[in-house]
XYZ file of C-alpha atoms in Angstrom:
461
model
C 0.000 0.000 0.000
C 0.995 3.357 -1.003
C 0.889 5.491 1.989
C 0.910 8.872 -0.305
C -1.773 7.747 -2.764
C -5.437 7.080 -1.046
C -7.623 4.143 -2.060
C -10.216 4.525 -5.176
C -13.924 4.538 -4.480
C -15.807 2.163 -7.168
C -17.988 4.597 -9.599
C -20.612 3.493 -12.286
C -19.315 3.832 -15.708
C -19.677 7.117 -16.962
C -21.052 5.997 -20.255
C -23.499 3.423 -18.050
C -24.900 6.075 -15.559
C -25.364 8.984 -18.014
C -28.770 7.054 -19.024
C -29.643 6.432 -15.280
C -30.778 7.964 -12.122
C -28.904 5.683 -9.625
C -25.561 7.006 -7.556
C -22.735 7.402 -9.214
C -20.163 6.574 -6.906
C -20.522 3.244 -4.968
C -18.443 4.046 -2.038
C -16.130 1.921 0.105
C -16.096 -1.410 1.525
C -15.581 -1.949 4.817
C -11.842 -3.094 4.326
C -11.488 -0.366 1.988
C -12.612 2.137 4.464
C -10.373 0.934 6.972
C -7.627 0.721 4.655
C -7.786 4.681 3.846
C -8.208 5.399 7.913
C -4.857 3.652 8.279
C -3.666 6.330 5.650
C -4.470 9.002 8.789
C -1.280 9.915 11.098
C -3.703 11.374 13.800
C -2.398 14.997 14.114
C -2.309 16.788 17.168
C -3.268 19.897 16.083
C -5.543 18.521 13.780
C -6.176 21.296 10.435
C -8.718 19.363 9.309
C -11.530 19.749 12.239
C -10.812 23.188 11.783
C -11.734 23.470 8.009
C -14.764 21.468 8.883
C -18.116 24.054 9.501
C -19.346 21.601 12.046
C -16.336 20.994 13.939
C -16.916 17.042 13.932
C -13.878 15.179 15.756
C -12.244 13.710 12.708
C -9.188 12.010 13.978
C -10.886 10.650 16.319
C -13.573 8.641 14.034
C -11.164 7.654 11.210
C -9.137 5.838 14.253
C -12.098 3.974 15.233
C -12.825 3.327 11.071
C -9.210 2.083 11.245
C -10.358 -0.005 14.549
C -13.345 -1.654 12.452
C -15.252 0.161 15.263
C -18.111 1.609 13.327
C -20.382 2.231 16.020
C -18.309 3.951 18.038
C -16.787 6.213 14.998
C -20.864 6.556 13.860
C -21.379 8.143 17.584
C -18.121 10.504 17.647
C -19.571 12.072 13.993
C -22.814 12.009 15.850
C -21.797 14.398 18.630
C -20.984 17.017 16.130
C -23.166 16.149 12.487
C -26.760 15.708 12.219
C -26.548 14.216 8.423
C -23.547 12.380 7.892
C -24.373 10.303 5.040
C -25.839 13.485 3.205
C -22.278 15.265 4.256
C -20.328 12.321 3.104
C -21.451 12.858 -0.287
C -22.101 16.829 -0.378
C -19.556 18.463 0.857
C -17.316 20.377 -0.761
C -14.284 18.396 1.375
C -11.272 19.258 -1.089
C -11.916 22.945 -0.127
C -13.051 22.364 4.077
C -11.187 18.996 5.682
C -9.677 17.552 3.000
C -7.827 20.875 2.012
C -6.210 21.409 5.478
C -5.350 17.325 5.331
C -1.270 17.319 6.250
C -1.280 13.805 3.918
C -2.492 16.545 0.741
C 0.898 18.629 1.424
C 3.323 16.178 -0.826
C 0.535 13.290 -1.573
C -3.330 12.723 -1.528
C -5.218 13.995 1.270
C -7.317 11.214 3.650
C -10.574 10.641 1.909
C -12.464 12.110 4.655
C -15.612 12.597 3.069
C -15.789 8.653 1.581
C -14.989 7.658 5.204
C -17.992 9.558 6.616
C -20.183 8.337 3.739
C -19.235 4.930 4.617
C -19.699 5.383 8.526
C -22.901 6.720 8.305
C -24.099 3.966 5.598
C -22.473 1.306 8.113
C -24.593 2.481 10.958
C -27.927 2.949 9.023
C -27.831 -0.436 7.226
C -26.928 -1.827 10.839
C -29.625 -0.009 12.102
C -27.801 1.928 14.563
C -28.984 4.863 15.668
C -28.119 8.502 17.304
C -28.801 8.715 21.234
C -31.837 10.770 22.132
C -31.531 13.356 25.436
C -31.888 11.652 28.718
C -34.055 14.678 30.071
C -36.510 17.154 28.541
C -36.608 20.372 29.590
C -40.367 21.846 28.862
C -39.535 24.336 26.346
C -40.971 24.517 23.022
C -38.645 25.607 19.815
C -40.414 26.056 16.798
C -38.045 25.470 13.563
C -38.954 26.644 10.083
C -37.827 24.684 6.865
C -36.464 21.354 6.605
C -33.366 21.674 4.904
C -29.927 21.346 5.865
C -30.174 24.254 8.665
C -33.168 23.074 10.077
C -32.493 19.460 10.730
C -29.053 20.388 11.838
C -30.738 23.063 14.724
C -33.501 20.778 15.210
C -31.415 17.785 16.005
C -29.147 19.528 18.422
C -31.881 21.376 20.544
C -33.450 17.986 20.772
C -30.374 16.513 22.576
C -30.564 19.007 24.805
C -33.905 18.305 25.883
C -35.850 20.944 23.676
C -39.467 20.310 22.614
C -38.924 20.949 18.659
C -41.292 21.484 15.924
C -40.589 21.656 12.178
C -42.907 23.212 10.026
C -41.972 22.618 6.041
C -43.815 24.644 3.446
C -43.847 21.547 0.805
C -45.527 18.083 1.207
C -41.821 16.385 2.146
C -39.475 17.198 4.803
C -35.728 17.517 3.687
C -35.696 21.021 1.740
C -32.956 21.535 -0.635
C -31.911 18.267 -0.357
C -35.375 16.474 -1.655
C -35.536 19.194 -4.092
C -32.725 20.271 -5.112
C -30.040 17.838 -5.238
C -30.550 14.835 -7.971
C -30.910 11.272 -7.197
C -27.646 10.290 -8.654
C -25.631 12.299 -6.204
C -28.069 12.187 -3.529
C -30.703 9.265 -3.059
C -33.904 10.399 -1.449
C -35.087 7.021 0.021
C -32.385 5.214 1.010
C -30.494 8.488 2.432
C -31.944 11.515 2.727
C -35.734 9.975 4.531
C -33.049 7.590 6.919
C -31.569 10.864 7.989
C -34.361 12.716 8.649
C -36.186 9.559 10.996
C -32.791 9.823 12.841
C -33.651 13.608 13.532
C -37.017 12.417 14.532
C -35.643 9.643 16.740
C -34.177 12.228 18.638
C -38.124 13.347 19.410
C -38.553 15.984 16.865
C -41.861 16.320 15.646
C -42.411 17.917 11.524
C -45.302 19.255 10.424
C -45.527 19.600 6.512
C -47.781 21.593 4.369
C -47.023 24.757 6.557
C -45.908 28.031 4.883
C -45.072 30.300 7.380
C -46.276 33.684 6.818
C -49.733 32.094 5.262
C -50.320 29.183 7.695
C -48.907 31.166 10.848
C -46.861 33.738 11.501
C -43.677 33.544 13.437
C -45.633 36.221 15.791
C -48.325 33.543 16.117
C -45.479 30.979 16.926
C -44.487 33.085 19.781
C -47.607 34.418 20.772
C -50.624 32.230 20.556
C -49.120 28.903 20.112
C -46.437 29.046 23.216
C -42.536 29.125 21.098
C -40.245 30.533 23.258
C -37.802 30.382 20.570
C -38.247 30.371 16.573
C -35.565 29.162 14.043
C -36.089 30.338 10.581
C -33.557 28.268 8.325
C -36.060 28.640 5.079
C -33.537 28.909 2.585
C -33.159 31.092 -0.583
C -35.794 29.446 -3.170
C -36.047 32.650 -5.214
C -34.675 32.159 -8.630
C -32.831 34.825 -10.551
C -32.624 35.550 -14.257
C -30.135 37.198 -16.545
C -33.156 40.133 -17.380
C -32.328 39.499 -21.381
C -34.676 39.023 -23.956
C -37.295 35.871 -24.875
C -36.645 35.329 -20.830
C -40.272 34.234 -20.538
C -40.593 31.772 -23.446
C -41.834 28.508 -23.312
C -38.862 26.241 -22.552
C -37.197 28.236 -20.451
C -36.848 26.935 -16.620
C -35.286 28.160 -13.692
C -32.598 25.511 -12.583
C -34.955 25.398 -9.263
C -38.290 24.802 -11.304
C -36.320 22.028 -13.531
C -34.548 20.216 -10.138
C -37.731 20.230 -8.106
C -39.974 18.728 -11.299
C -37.286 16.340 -11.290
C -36.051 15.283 -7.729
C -39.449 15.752 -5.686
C -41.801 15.245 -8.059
C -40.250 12.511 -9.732
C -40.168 13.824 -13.732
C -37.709 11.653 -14.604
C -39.720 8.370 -14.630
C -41.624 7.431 -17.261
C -45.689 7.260 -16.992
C -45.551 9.973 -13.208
C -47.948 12.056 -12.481
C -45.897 14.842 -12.970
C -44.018 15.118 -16.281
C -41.573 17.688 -17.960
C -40.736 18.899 -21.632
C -37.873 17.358 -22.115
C -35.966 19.113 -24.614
C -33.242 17.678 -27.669
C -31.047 20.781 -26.743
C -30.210 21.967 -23.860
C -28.707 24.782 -22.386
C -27.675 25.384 -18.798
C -26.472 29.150 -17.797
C -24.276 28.889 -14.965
C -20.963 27.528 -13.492
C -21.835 26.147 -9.934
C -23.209 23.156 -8.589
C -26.300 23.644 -9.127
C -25.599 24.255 -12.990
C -23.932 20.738 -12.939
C -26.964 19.078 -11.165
C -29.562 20.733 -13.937
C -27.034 19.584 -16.866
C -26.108 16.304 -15.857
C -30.415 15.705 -14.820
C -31.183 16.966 -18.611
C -28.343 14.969 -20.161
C -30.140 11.933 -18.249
C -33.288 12.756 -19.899
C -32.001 12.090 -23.375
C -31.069 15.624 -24.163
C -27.647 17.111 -25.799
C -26.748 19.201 -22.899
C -24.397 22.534 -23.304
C -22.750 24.756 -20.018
C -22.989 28.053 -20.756
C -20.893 30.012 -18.282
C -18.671 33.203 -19.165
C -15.328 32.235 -17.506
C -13.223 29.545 -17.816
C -12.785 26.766 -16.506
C -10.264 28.086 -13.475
C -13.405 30.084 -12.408
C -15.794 27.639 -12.685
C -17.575 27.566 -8.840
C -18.777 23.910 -9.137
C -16.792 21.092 -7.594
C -14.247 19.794 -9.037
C -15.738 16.791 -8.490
C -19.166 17.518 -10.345
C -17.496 19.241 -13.366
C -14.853 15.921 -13.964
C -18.632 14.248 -13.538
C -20.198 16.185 -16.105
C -17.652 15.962 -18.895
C -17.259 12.609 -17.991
C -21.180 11.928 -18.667
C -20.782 14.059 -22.001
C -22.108 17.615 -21.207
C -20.712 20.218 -23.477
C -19.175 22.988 -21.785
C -19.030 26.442 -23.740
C -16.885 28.286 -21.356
C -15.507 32.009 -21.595
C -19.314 32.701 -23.215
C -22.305 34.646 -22.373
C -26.107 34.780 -23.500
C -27.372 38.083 -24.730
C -30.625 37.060 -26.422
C -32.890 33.906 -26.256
C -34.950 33.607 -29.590
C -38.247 32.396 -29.890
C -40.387 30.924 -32.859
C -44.212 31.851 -33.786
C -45.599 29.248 -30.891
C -43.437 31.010 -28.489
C -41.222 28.470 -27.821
C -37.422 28.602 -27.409
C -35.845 27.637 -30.948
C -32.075 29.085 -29.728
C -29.966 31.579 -27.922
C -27.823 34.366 -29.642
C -24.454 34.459 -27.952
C -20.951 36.375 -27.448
C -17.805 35.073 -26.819
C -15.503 36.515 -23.581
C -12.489 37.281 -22.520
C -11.306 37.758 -19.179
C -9.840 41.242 -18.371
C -8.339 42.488 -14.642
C -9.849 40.695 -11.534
C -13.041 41.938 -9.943
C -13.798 42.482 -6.121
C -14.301 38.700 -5.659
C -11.114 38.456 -7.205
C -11.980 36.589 -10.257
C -11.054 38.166 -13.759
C -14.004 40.219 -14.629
C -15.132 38.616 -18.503
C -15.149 40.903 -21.310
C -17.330 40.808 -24.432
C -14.883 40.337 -27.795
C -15.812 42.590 -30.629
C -17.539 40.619 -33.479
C -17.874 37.255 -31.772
C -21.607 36.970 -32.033
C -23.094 33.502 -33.073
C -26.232 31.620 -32.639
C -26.578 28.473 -30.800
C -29.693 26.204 -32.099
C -31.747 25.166 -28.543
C -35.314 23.873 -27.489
C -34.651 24.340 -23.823
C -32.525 27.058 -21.454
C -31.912 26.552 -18.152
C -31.267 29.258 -15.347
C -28.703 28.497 -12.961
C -27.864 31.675 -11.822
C -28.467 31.482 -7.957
C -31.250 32.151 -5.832
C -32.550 34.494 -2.913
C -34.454 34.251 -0.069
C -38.413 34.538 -0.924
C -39.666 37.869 1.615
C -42.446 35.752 2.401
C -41.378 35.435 6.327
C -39.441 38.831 6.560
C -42.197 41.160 5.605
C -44.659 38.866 8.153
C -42.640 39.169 10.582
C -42.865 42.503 13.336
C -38.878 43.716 13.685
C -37.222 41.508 11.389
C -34.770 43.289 9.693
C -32.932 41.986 6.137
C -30.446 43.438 3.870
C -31.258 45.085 0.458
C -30.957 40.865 -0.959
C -34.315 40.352 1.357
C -31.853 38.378 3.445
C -32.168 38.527 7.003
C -29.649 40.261 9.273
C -28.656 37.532 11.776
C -25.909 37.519 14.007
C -22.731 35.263 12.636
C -21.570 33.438 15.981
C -24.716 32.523 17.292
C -27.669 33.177 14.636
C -29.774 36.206 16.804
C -31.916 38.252 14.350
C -33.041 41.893 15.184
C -36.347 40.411 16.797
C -35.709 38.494 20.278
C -36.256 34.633 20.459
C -35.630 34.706 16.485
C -32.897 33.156 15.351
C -31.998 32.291 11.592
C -29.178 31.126 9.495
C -28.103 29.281 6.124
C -29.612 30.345 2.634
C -32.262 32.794 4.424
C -28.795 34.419 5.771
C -26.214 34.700 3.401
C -28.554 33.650 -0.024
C -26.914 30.825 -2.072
C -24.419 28.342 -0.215
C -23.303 24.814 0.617
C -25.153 22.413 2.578
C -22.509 22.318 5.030
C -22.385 25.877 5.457
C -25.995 25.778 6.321
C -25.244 23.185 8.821
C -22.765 24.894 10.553
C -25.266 27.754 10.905
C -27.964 25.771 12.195
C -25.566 24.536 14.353
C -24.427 27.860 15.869
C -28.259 29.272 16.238
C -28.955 25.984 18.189
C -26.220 27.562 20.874
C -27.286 30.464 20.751
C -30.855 29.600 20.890
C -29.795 27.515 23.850
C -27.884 30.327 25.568
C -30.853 32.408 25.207
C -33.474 30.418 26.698
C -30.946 29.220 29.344
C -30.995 33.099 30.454
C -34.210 34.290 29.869
């Protein structure tokens, strides 16, 4: 064994799983997995808890992978992560954990992520499960949305002894990840539902079909229905568009629209309830994950799929994981290009997109070379379908039903970084609703800092 070079995870062909909705990587077995732990040297001052957002104990559990002690490695991830088998395969690790790895600094880094995938997988096919709070402590939390911030909140105030209550808008609990993220990197049965009855094994109770701000207002929470505390963790479900023209043809989808068809509503198998137009041509504007997710979902659907995005590749704010994915599968990426037109025929359906080609110039304020339109590069790229992928924000639904809840000029709300406190006491918030568009981690580690401060709160009051 190569100490410097950590151990493949089995995939599905690329050329197999581009005309199928199951997961595309396999993950380890369990002599695999504790093959790579043995790859870990255990640091002292370990980097990599501190480029994790939920500051799980990660030497600590790969020594007990490298053990063959799965239980005990499932309940040191347990102390800190709420979702470990969605984290396993989410994450961004090559920019958190696996970026501050010491084994990355002259080989590969420990495969952090695969080893929490396969620890969490371990302890839900072995039906082991997280270890509720010994003592309850009377007081009633009420947490809005489902997603990654609101399970991760919900599941911590519950070991504490906190009465907690979910309420999700749509008719399934899991947010973003039902919705959002596909099947093939995600799978809603067999991961995402086990994780959420763990939450619920903890004693949390969710209530779906509730939309805040129509159902009940956070005021009538607190008020009438006896919250002490209220965690809003509703994410950033408004789409945006480029605001060019033919914007509101037929055929053009937001990435959200075209994931949720597809993910919750099941589109993607033949004869359901709930079909899509799937087009021949597709186009997806946008360069991060969620761009990947739409063009890889289309390209599944039978279509030839382009990515649109006016950078390069350098820039591109996907994973590197999803983009080797995607051009693996055979998506088209027209990089270092940009949309100024989408044309429409006589039905009022998309028949293509007029284009420019870019260059990039000097760097912005994020730091990225601002692109730059080259004179005379105009050309026409025959579609039936466009895809938006250009981020989302939060819908004001909550904010402007809310007395002395204050957001930003984004309609995000103003919440305090270290310990999620809004601008209206016993209101706490974090992830998407916060900072707009993120990572599922970084939602996490939100949910997981408002659950401390919502704590510290009701501790004093």
């Amino acid at each position: 064994m190569d100490v410097m070079k950590r151990i493949p995870v089995s995939e599905q062909e690329a050329d197999v799983r581009n005309k199928n909705f199951e997961e595309v990587c396999l993950g380890y077995t369990k002599e695999e997995a504790m093959e790579e732990a043995s790859r870990c040297i255990n640091c002292k001052n370990a980097q990599c808890v501190k480029g994790c957002p939920v500051s799980i104990d990660i030497p600590s559990f790969i020594e007990q992978v490298k053990e063959g002690n799965m239980a005990e490695a499932f309940k040191i991830i347990g102390e800190s992560s709420a979702l470990p088998a969605v984290c396993g395969r989410v994450c961004p690790q090559e920019s958190q954990c696996e970026g501050k790895c010491i084994r990355g600094i002259k080989g590969d880094a420990v495969s952090i992520g695969k080893l929490e995938r396969f620890v969490a997988d371990y302890a839900r096919e072995s039906g082991i499960k997280p270890e509720p709070a010994k003592e309850k402590l009377g007081k009633k939390v009420a947490v809005i949305g489902s997603g990654p911030a609101g399970l991760t909140c919900a599941g911590d105030l519950a070991k504490l002894g906190y009465d907690v209550t979910i309420f999700e808008a749509l008719h399934e609990a899991g947010g973003v990840l039902v919705y959002g993220i596909p099947e093939f990197r995600l799978p809603k049965d067999k991961v995402v539902k086990a994780e959420i009855e763990n939450v619920k094994s903890l004693g949390v109770k969710i209530e779906t079909n509730v939309i805040i701000g129509k159902s009940i207002t956070i005021d009538e929470l607190m008020e009438e229905e006896g919250f002490e505390a209220v965690f809003v963790g509703s994410g950033a479900g408004l789409p945006k568009f480029m605001g060019i023209p033919g914007e509101n043809a037929n055929g053009v989808f937001s990435a959200n629209e075209f994931l949720t068809r597809n993910n919750l509503m099941k589109a993607f198998i033949e004869g359901y309830d709930t079909p899509i137009s799937k087009g021949k041509k597709v186009a997806v504007i946008g360069g991060g994950n969620v761009a990947m997710d739409a063009a890889r979902t289309a390209l599944r659907l039978g279509a030839e799929t382009h990515i649109v995005y006016r950078r390069s590749e350098e820039e591109l704010p996907a994973r590197v994981e999803e983009v080797h994915h995607a051009k693996e599968e055979g998506v088209i990426f027209d990089l270092l290009t940009n949309p100024t037109e989408i044309m429409v025929d006589e039905n009022g359906w998309v028949k293509g997109m007029k284009c420019v080609k870019m260059e990039l110039g000097e760097p912005d304020e994020s730091g990225r070379r601002r692109p730059q339109v080259m004179e005379g590069s105009e050309y026409e790229l025959e579609l039936d379908t466009v895809i938006m992928a250009l981020g989302t924000a939060p819908n004001p639904l909550i904010s402007s039903t809310t007395k002395g809840l204050d957001v930003n000029k984004w309609q995000c709300i103003v919440a305090n970084e270290d310990n999620g406190a809004t601008t209206k006491p016993g209101v706490f918030a974090g992830g998407d609703a916060v900072t707009g568009a993120a990572t599922v981690i970084l939602a996490m580690g939100a949910g997981k800092a408002a659950a401390k401060g919502i704590h510290e709160y009701l501790s004093n009051k």
